[in-house]
C-alpha cells in the first residue's frame, strides 16, 4: 500500500518502532482487546482525520480434524479470526463510512472455498469471514463502502515456517508442500498484497462482495501437478517496477490490522 501512495497505519501486536523516514503510523493492538482497537482508530483519526481503506489481516492458524481441537481451542481461534475482525469493523466502520469512496478488504483463505484436510477449525473461521464479507457488501453498499476478501493458498508466512520447523525433516516437508501447489511453490506475501491493493483501489469501484482467490487455481481449476512448468517461473513470479515507473495510485488513509 505505501508503494501505491497510500498513507498507512499498521496496527499489530509488537508493532515495530518507526524509523525517522517512516511515514506510517504504528500502533500496538491486541485483536482481542476492544479498548486497544478503539484507541488505535482514535490515533488514526487524530492524525489524518479519516480512514479510506480498512484491511483486516490479523489471524491465527489451527491444524486438525473437528475431533482434534478442544472447545477452548475453538473459542480461542474464533475469538481471534472472527471476533477480532468484527471488533475492528465495529470500531472502524463508522469512520470508514464517512470517507467515500471507501473500501474494506478482509483476508480469508483458500480453505474457505476448498476442502483442505486437517484444517476443520481454521476452515470454519475463514469460511465465516468469507460469508461476513458478502453480507457486509450488501449492507453497506448504500454507504459508499465496498467489501471484498482475498483468499490466498498456502502462503510463505511465519505460521507455515513454524509448522515446517516442527517437522522431522523441514527441508523435505517444504519441498513436498511446494510440490502440492499447482505452480510448484508457495504463494508469496507480495502477491497477496498486490491483490489487496487492487481491491482497495477506487478504480475497482464496481468490485463488491467478491472473493479473490490467490491460490494458483486450487479452488477453481483442475491442474495436474505433473505438468512441466516453464523454466524460470518460480524465480520470476514478482518483479520490481522498472526504474522511474510510478505504481497505480491508491491514495488515502489506510488502516491495516495484521
CSV table of C-alpha atoms in Angstrom, one decimal:
chain,number,residue,atom,x,y,z
A,1,UNK,CA,0.0,0.0,0.0
A,2,UNK,CA,2.8,2.6,0.7
A,3,UNK,CA,4.2,1.8,-2.7
A,4,UNK,CA,0.8,2.7,-4.2
A,5,UNK,CA,1.0,6.1,-2.5
A,6,UNK,CA,-1.3,5.3,0.5
A,7,UNK,CA,-0.6,6.5,4.0
A,8,UNK,CA,-0.8,3.5,6.2
A,9,UNK,CA,-1.5,2.9,9.9
A,10,UNK,CA,-0.1,-0.5,10.8
A,11,UNK,CA,-1.8,-1.9,13.9
A,12,UNK,CA,-0.4,-5.2,15.2
A,13,UNK,CA,1.0,-7.0,18.2
A,14,UNK,CA,4.5,-5.8,18.7
A,15,UNK,CA,4.3,-3.1,16.0
A,16,UNK,CA,7.8,-2.0,15.0
A,17,UNK,CA,9.2,1.3,16.1
A,18,UNK,CA,9.1,3.5,13.0
A,19,UNK,CA,12.3,5.0,11.6
A,20,UNK,CA,12.8,8.7,11.0
A,21,UNK,CA,11.9,8.2,7.3
A,22,UNK,CA,8.8,6.1,8.0
A,23,UNK,CA,5.6,7.9,7.3
A,24,UNK,CA,3.4,5.1,8.6
A,25,UNK,CA,1.6,5.2,12.0
A,26,UNK,CA,2.5,2.2,14.1
A,27,UNK,CA,0.2,1.1,17.0
A,28,UNK,CA,0.3,-1.8,19.3
A,29,UNK,CA,-3.0,-3.6,19.2
A,30,UNK,CA,-4.3,-6.9,20.5
A,31,UNK,CA,-7.1,-8.1,18.3
A,32,UNK,CA,-9.0,-9.4,21.3
A,33,UNK,CA,-8.9,-6.0,23.1
A,34,UNK,CA,-11.7,-3.6,22.2
A,35,UNK,CA,-10.1,-0.7,24.1
A,36,UNK,CA,-6.8,-1.0,22.2
A,37,UNK,CA,-8.6,-1.2,18.9
A,38,UNK,CA,-10.6,1.9,19.7
A,39,UNK,CA,-7.5,3.7,20.8
A,40,UNK,CA,-5.8,2.8,17.5
A,41,UNK,CA,-8.7,4.1,15.5
A,42,UNK,CA,-8.7,7.3,17.5
A,43,UNK,CA,-5.0,7.7,16.8
A,44,UNK,CA,-5.6,7.5,13.1
A,45,UNK,CA,-8.4,10.0,13.1
A,46,UNK,CA,-6.4,12.4,15.3
A,47,UNK,CA,-3.5,12.2,12.8
A,48,UNK,CA,-5.3,12.1,9.4
A,49,UNK,CA,-9.0,12.8,10.1
A,50,UNK,CA,-10.4,9.8,8.1
A,51,UNK,CA,-10.0,6.2,7.1
A,52,UNK,CA,-10.4,5.4,3.4
A,53,UNK,CA,-9.3,1.8,3.4
A,54,UNK,CA,-9.5,-0.9,6.1
A,55,UNK,CA,-7.6,-4.2,5.8
A,56,UNK,CA,-8.3,-7.0,8.2
A,57,UNK,CA,-5.3,-9.3,8.1
A,58,UNK,CA,-4.9,-10.5,11.7
A,59,UNK,CA,-5.4,-14.2,12.4
A,60,UNK,CA,-4.0,-17.4,13.7
A,61,UNK,CA,-3.9,-20.9,12.2
A,62,UNK,CA,-5.1,-24.2,13.6
A,63,UNK,CA,-4.5,-27.8,12.4
A,64,UNK,CA,-6.5,-30.9,12.9
A,65,UNK,CA,-9.9,-32.5,12.2
A,66,UNK,CA,-13.1,-31.5,14.0
A,67,UNK,CA,-12.2,-34.1,16.7
A,68,UNK,CA,-8.6,-32.8,17.3
A,69,UNK,CA,-9.2,-29.3,18.7
A,70,UNK,CA,-11.0,-29.0,22.1
A,71,UNK,CA,-13.6,-26.4,22.9
A,72,UNK,CA,-11.1,-24.0,24.4
A,73,UNK,CA,-9.1,-24.0,21.1
A,74,UNK,CA,-12.2,-23.5,19.0
A,75,UNK,CA,-13.3,-20.5,21.1
A,76,UNK,CA,-9.7,-19.1,21.1
A,77,UNK,CA,-9.3,-19.2,17.3
A,78,UNK,CA,-12.8,-17.9,16.7
A,79,UNK,CA,-12.2,-15.1,19.1
A,80,UNK,CA,-9.1,-14.0,17.1
A,81,UNK,CA,-10.1,-14.8,13.5
A,82,UNK,CA,-13.8,-14.0,13.5
A,83,UNK,CA,-14.5,-11.8,16.5
A,84,UNK,CA,-11.2,-9.9,16.1
A,85,UNK,CA,-12.4,-8.9,12.6
A,86,UNK,CA,-15.8,-8.0,14.0
A,87,UNK,CA,-14.3,-5.8,16.7
A,88,UNK,CA,-12.2,-3.9,14.2
A,89,UNK,CA,-15.2,-3.4,11.9
A,90,UNK,CA,-17.4,-2.2,14.8
A,91,UNK,CA,-14.7,0.3,15.8
A,92,UNK,CA,-13.6,1.5,12.4
A,93,UNK,CA,-16.5,1.2,10.1
A,94,UNK,CA,-18.3,4.4,11.2
A,95,UNK,CA,-15.1,6.3,10.3
A,96,UNK,CA,-14.7,4.3,7.0
A,97,UNK,CA,-18.3,5.1,6.1
A,98,UNK,CA,-17.6,8.8,6.5
A,99,UNK,CA,-15.0,8.6,3.7
A,100,UNK,CA,-16.4,8.0,0.2
A,101,UNK,CA,-15.4,6.1,-1.8
A,102,UNK,CA,-14.1,3.7,0.8
A,103,UNK,CA,-13.1,0.0,0.8
A,104,UNK,CA,-12.7,-2.8,3.3
A,105,UNK,CA,-10.6,-5.9,2.4
A,106,UNK,CA,-10.7,-9.0,4.6
A,107,UNK,CA,-8.0,-11.6,4.4
A,108,UNK,CA,-9.6,-15.1,4.2
A,109,UNK,CA,-8.0,-18.3,2.9
A,110,UNK,CA,-8.4,-20.8,0.1
A,111,UNK,CA,-9.6,-23.3,2.8
A,112,UNK,CA,-12.9,-21.3,2.8
A,113,UNK,CA,-13.7,-22.3,-0.7
A,114,UNK,CA,-11.9,-25.7,-1.0
A,115,UNK,CA,-11.9,-28.7,1.4
A,116,UNK,CA,-8.4,-28.9,2.9
A,117,UNK,CA,-7.7,-31.9,5.1
A,118,UNK,CA,-6.8,-31.4,8.8
A,119,UNK,CA,-8.0,-27.8,8.8
A,120,UNK,CA,-11.5,-28.0,10.2
A,121,UNK,CA,-11.3,-25.2,12.8
A,122,UNK,CA,-9.3,-22.9,10.6
A,123,UNK,CA,-11.7,-23.5,7.7
A,124,UNK,CA,-14.7,-22.7,9.8
A,125,UNK,CA,-13.3,-19.3,10.8
A,126,UNK,CA,-12.2,-18.4,7.4
A,127,UNK,CA,-15.5,-19.5,5.9
A,128,UNK,CA,-17.2,-17.2,8.4
A,129,UNK,CA,-15.0,-14.3,7.2
A,130,UNK,CA,-15.9,-15.0,3.6
A,131,UNK,CA,-19.6,-15.1,4.3
A,132,UNK,CA,-19.4,-12.0,6.5
A,133,UNK,CA,-17.7,-10.1,3.7
A,134,UNK,CA,-20.6,-10.8,1.3
A,135,UNK,CA,-23.2,-9.9,3.9
A,136,UNK,CA,-21.5,-6.6,4.7
A,137,UNK,CA,-21.1,-5.8,1.0
A,138,UNK,CA,-24.9,-6.0,0.8
A,139,UNK,CA,-25.5,-4.0,4.0
A,140,UNK,CA,-23.1,-1.1,3.3
A,141,UNK,CA,-23.1,-0.5,-0.5
A,142,UNK,CA,-25.6,2.3,0.2
A,143,UNK,CA,-23.0,3.9,2.5
A,144,UNK,CA,-20.4,4.0,-0.3
A,145,UNK,CA,-18.2,1.3,1.2
A,146,UNK,CA,-17.1,-1.8,-0.8
A,147,UNK,CA,-16.3,-5.1,1.0
A,148,UNK,CA,-14.2,-7.8,-0.7
A,149,UNK,CA,-11.9,-10.5,0.5
A,150,UNK,CA,-8.7,-12.2,-0.7
A,151,UNK,CA,-8.3,-15.9,-0.2
A,152,UNK,CA,-4.7,-17.0,-0.5
A,153,UNK,CA,-3.5,-20.5,-0.9
A,154,UNK,CA,-0.6,-21.8,1.2
A,155,UNK,CA,1.5,-18.7,1.8
A,156,UNK,CA,5.0,-18.1,3.0
A,157,UNK,CA,4.2,-16.9,6.5
A,158,UNK,CA,5.7,-17.3,9.9
A,159,UNK,CA,3.0,-19.8,10.9
A,160,UNK,CA,3.8,-22.0,7.9
A,161,UNK,CA,7.5,-21.7,8.8
A,162,UNK,CA,6.7,-22.8,12.4
A,163,UNK,CA,4.8,-25.8,11.2
A,164,UNK,CA,7.6,-26.8,8.8
A,165,UNK,CA,10.3,-26.3,11.5
A,166,UNK,CA,8.5,-28.7,13.8
A,167,UNK,CA,8.7,-31.5,11.1
A,168,UNK,CA,11.3,-34.3,11.4
A,169,UNK,CA,12.8,-33.1,8.1
A,170,UNK,CA,11.8,-29.5,7.5
A,171,UNK,CA,13.6,-29.3,4.1
A,172,UNK,CA,11.8,-32.4,2.8
A,173,UNK,CA,8.4,-31.2,4.1
A,174,UNK,CA,8.9,-27.8,2.5
A,175,UNK,CA,9.7,-29.4,-0.8
A,176,UNK,CA,6.6,-31.6,-0.5
A,177,UNK,CA,4.4,-28.7,0.4
A,178,UNK,CA,5.7,-26.7,-2.6
A,179,UNK,CA,5.2,-29.7,-4.9
A,180,UNK,CA,1.5,-29.9,-3.9
A,181,UNK,CA,0.9,-26.4,-5.2
A,182,UNK,CA,-0.3,-26.1,-8.9
A,183,UNK,CA,2.7,-23.8,-9.7
A,184,UNK,CA,5.2,-25.7,-7.6
A,185,UNK,CA,5.8,-23.1,-4.9
A,186,UNK,CA,4.1,-21.3,-2.0
A,187,UNK,CA,2.2,-18.1,-2.5
A,188,UNK,CA,4.3,-15.1,-1.7
A,189,UNK,CA,3.1,-12.3,0.6
A,190,UNK,CA,3.8,-9.7,-2.1
A,191,UNK,CA,1.2,-11.5,-4.3
A,192,UNK,CA,-1.4,-11.2,-1.6
A,193,UNK,CA,-0.5,-7.6,-1.0
A,194,UNK,CA,-1.0,-6.7,-4.7
A,195,UNK,CA,-4.4,-8.3,-4.7
A,196,UNK,CA,-5.4,-6.2,-1.6
A,197,UNK,CA,-4.1,-3.0,-3.4
A,198,UNK,CA,-6.3,-3.8,-6.4
A,199,UNK,CA,-9.4,-4.3,-4.3
A,200,UNK,CA,-8.7,-1.2,-2.3
A,201,UNK,CA,-8.2,1.0,-5.4
A,202,UNK,CA,-11.1,3.3,-6.3
A,203,UNK,CA,-10.6,2.1,-9.9
A,204,UNK,CA,-12.1,-1.2,-8.7
A,205,UNK,CA,-15.3,0.7,-7.8
A,206,UNK,CA,-17.6,-1.9,-9.4
A,207,UNK,CA,-15.9,-4.8,-7.5
A,208,UNK,CA,-18.0,-5.6,-4.4
A,209,UNK,CA,-18.8,-8.7,-2.4
A,210,UNK,CA,-16.0,-10.6,-4.3
A,211,UNK,CA,-13.7,-13.4,-3.1
A,212,UNK,CA,-10.5,-13.1,-4.9
A,213,UNK,CA,-8.5,-16.3,-4.9
A,214,UNK,CA,-4.7,-16.1,-4.8
A,215,UNK,CA,-4.0,-19.8,-5.0
A,216,UNK,CA,-2.7,-20.7,-8.5
A,217,UNK,CA,-6.0,-22.3,-9.3
A,218,UNK,CA,-6.5,-24.7,-6.4
A,219,UNK,CA,-10.1,-23.5,-5.8
A,220,UNK,CA,-11.1,-23.0,-9.4
A,221,UNK,CA,-9.4,-25.3,-11.9
A,222,UNK,CA,-8.2,-28.9,-12.2
A,223,UNK,CA,-4.4,-28.8,-12.5
A,224,UNK,CA,-2.2,-31.8,-12.9
A,225,UNK,CA,0.9,-31.4,-10.7
A,226,UNK,CA,2.8,-33.4,-13.2
A,227,UNK,CA,2.5,-30.7,-16.0
A,228,UNK,CA,6.0,-29.3,-16.6
A,229,UNK,CA,6.3,-25.6,-15.6
A,230,UNK,CA,8.0,-23.1,-17.8
A,231,UNK,CA,11.7,-22.7,-16.8
A,232,UNK,CA,12.2,-19.7,-14.5
A,233,UNK,CA,8.6,-19.5,-13.3
A,234,UNK,CA,9.5,-19.9,-9.7
A,235,UNK,CA,12.3,-17.4,-9.8
A,236,UNK,CA,10.5,-14.6,-11.5
A,237,UNK,CA,7.0,-14.5,-10.1
A,238,UNK,CA,7.4,-11.0,-8.7
A,239,UNK,CA,9.5,-8.4,-10.4
A,240,UNK,CA,10.1,-4.9,-9.0
A,241,UNK,CA,8.9,-2.0,-11.1
A,242,UNK,CA,11.2,-0.6,-13.7
A,243,UNK,CA,13.3,2.4,-12.6
A,244,UNK,CA,11.2,5.6,-12.7
A,245,UNK,CA,8.0,3.7,-13.0
A,246,UNK,CA,5.0,5.0,-11.0
A,247,UNK,CA,2.6,2.5,-9.5
A,248,UNK,CA,-1.1,2.9,-9.9
A,249,UNK,CA,-2.4,5.1,-7.2
A,250,UNK,CA,-4.3,4.0,-4.1
A,251,UNK,CA,-4.5,7.4,-2.4
A,252,UNK,CA,-5.9,7.9,1.1
A,253,UNK,CA,-5.5,6.9,4.7
A,254,UNK,CA,-5.3,3.2,5.3
A,255,UNK,CA,-5.8,1.2,8.5
A,256,UNK,CA,-4.2,-2.2,8.4
A,257,UNK,CA,-4.6,-4.9,11.0
A,258,UNK,CA,-2.0,-7.6,10.9
